[in-house]
Short mmCIF file of C-alpha atoms in Angstrom, two decimals:
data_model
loop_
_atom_site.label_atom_id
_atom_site.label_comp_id
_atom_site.label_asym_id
_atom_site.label_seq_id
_atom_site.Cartn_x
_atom_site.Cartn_y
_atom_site.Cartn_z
CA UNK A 1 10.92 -20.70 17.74
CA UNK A 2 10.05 -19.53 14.26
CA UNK A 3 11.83 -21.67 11.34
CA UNK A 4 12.64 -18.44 9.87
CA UNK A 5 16.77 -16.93 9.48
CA UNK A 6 17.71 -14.44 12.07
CA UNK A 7 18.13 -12.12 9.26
CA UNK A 8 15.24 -12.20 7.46
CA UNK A 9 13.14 -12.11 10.57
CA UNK A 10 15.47 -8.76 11.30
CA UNK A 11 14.67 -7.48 7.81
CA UNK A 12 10.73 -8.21 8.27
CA UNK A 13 11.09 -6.24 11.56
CA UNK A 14 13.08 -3.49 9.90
CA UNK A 15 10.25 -3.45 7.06
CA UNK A 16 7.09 -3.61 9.63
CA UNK A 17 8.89 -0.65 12.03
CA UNK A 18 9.47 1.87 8.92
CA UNK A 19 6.01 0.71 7.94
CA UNK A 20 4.13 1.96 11.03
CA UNK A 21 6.26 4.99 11.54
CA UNK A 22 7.33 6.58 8.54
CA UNK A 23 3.83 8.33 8.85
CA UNK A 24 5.68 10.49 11.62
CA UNK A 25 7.88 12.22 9.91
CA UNK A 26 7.49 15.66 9.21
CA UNK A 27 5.04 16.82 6.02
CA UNK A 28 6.83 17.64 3.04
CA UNK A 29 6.50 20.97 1.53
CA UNK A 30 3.49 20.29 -1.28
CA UNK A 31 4.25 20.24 -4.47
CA UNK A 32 2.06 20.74 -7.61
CA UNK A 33 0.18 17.91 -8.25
CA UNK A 34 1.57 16.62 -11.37
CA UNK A 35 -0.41 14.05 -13.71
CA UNK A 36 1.41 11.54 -16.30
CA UNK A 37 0.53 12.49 -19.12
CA UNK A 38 0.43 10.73 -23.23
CA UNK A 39 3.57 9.69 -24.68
CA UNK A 40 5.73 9.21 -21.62
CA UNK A 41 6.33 12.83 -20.59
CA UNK A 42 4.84 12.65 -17.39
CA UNK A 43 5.40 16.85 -16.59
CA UNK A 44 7.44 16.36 -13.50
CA UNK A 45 9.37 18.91 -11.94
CA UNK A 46 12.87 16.93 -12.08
CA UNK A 47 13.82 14.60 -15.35
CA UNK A 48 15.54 12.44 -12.42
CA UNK A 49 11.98 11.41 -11.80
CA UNK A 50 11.69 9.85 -14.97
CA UNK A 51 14.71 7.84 -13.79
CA UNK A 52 12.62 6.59 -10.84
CA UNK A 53 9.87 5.65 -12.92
CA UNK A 54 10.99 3.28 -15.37
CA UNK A 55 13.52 1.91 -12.68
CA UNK A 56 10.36 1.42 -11.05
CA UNK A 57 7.40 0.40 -13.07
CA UNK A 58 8.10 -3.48 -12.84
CA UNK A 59 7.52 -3.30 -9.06
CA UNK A 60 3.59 -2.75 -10.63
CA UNK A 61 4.12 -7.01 -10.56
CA UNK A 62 3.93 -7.49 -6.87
CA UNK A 63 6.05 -10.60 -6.72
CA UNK A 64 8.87 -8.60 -8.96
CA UNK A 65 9.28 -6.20 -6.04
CA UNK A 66 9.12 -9.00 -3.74
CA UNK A 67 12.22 -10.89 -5.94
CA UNK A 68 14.37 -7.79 -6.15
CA UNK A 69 14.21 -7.91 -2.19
CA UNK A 70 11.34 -5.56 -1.10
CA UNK A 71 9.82 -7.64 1.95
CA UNK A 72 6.51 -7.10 2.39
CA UNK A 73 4.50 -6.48 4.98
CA UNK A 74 0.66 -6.56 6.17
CA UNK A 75 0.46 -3.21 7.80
CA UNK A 76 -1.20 -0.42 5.74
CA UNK A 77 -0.29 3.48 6.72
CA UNK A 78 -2.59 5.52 7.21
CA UNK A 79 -3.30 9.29 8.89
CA UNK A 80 -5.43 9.12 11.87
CA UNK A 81 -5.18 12.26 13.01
CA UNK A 82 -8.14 14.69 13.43
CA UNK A 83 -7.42 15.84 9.76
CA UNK A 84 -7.08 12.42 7.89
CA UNK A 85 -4.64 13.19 5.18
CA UNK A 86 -4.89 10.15 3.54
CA UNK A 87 -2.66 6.85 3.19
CA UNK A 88 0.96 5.80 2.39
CA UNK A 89 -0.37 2.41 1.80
CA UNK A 90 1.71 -0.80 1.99
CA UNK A 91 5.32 -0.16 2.37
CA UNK A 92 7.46 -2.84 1.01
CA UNK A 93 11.22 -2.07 2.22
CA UNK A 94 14.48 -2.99 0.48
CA UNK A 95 17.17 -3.22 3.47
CA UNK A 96 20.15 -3.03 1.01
CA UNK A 97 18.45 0.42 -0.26
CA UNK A 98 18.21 2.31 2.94
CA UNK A 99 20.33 5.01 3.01
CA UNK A 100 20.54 5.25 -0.38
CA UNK A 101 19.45 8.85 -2.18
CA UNK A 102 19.87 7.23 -6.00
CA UNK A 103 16.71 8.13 -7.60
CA UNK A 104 16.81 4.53 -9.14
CA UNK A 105 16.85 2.85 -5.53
CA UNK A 106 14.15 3.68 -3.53
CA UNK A 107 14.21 2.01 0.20
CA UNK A 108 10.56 1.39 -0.13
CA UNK A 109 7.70 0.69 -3.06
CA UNK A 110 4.19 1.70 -1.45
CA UNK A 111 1.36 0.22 -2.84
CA UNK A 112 -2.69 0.18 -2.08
CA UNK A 113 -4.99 -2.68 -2.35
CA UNK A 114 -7.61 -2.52 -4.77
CA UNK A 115 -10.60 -2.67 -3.24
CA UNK A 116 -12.97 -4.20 -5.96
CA UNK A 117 -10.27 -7.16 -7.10
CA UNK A 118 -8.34 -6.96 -3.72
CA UNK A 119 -4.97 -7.19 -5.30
CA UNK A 120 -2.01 -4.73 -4.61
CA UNK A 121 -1.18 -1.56 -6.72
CA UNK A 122 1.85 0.29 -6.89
CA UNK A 123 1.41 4.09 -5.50
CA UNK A 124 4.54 5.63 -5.02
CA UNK A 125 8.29 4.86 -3.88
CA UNK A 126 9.92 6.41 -0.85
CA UNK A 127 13.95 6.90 0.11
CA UNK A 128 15.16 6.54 4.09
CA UNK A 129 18.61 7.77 4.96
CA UNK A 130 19.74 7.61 8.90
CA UNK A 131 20.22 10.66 10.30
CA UNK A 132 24.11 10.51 10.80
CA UNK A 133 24.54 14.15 12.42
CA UNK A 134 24.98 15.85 9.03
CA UNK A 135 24.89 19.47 8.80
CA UNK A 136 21.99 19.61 6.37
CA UNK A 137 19.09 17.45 5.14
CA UNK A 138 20.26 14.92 2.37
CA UNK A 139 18.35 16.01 -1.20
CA UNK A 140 17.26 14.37 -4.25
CA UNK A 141 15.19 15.75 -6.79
CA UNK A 142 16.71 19.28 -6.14
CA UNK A 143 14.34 18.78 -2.96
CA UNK A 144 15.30 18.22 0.99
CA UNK A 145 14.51 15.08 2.65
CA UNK A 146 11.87 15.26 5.05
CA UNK A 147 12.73 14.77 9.11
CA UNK A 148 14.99 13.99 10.80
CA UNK A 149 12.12 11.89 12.89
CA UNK A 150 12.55 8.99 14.86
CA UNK A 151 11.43 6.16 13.85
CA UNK A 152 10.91 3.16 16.26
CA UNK A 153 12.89 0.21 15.61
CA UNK A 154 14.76 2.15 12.80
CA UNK A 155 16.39 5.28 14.33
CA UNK A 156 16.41 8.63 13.66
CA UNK A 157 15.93 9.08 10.01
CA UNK A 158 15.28 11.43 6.77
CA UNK A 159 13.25 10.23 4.32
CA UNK A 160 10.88 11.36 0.82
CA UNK A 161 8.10 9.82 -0.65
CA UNK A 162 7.34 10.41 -4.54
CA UNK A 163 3.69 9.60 -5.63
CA UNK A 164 4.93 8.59 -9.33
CA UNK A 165 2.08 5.78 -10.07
CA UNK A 166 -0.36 7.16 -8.65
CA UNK A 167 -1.65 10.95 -8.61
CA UNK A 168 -1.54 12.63 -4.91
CA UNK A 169 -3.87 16.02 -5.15
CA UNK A 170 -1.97 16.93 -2.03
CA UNK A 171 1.38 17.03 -3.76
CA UNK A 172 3.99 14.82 -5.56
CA UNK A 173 5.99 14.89 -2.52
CA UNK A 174 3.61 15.21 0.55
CA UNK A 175 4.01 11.76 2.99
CA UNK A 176 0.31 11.20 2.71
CA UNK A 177 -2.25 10.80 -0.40
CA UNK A 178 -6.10 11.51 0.70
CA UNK A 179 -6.63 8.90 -2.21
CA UNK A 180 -5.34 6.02 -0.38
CA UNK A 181 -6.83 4.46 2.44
CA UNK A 182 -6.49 1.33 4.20
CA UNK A 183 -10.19 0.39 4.62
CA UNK A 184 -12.57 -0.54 2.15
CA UNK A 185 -14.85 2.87 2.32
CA UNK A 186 -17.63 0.55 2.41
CA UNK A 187 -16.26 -1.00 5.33
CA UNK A 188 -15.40 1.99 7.19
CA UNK A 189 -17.41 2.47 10.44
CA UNK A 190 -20.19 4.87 10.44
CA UNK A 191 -19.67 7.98 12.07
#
């Protein structure tokens, strides 16, 4: 038996299951991309966002997510479906912020490795709520929550990813970013 507490094994199990199945969940409606841009008006849709970001930018320090309680895990996201939309990355949960729609308290910090200096980079920050019978989907951003979709060892959940560190061509709020991927290109297998 593993030296590890009951609890944070739980929470490490909580953190791998959202991990491999938030990727099921059904495709947000696509927003414009939207780019930061000089001077710290980054042109998004919702000020609230702007909330999210600066709440958020320390999490670009790995080991500062990690201390605020993000567990990590070693399971990257990514589409592999006939039409590869891309990757969610890394997804590094927060147990304490699930089921939380505060834009300053994501559930989950996504990051990529970096595959010249194979360190992690922050990509984007995603909210899970449980899907507690209620009439409508819960909203943030003056946006739905994607889902309800089960999600294996988690439940039957809503949730919205935000792609506010790094740009998603596919939309600010679209699950997947075709500019993340799990493998090294180089290392991908030839077709």
């Amino acid at each position: 038996m593993s030296a590890r507490p009951r609890p944070l094994m739980a929470a490490f199990a909580l953190a791998a299951s959202v991990a491999l199945a938030l990727g099921a969940a059904a495709p947000a409606v696509s927003a414009a991309p939207v780019a930061p841009v000089a001077g710290g008006d980054h042109g998004w849709p919702h000020p609230d966002l702007a909330k999210t970001y600066e709440a958020t930018k320390k999490y670009e320090d790995e080991q500062q997510a990690i201390a605020d309680g993000f567990l990590r895990t070693d399971m990257c996201v990514e589409d592999t479906s006939p039409e590869k939309l891309g990757g969610m990355g890394y997804h590094y949960v927060n147990p304490a912020n699930v089921g939380s729609n505060d834009p300053t308290r994501p559930a989950a910090v996504l990051y990529e490795k970096n595959h010249e200096t194979g360190k992690r980079e922050l990509v984007a920050v995603e909210w899970v709520i449980p899907n507690t019978g209620q009439p409508v989907a819960p909203r943030i951003f003056d946006r739905p929550f994607d889902g309800p979709a089960v999600i294996e060892g988690v439940g039957d959940v809503y949730t919205l990813h935000a792609w506010i560190h790094k740009k998603n061509p596919a939309g600010l709020f679209t699950p997947y970013n075709p500019r993340v991927h799990c493998v090294c290109p180089e290392d991908a297998p030839m077709a």
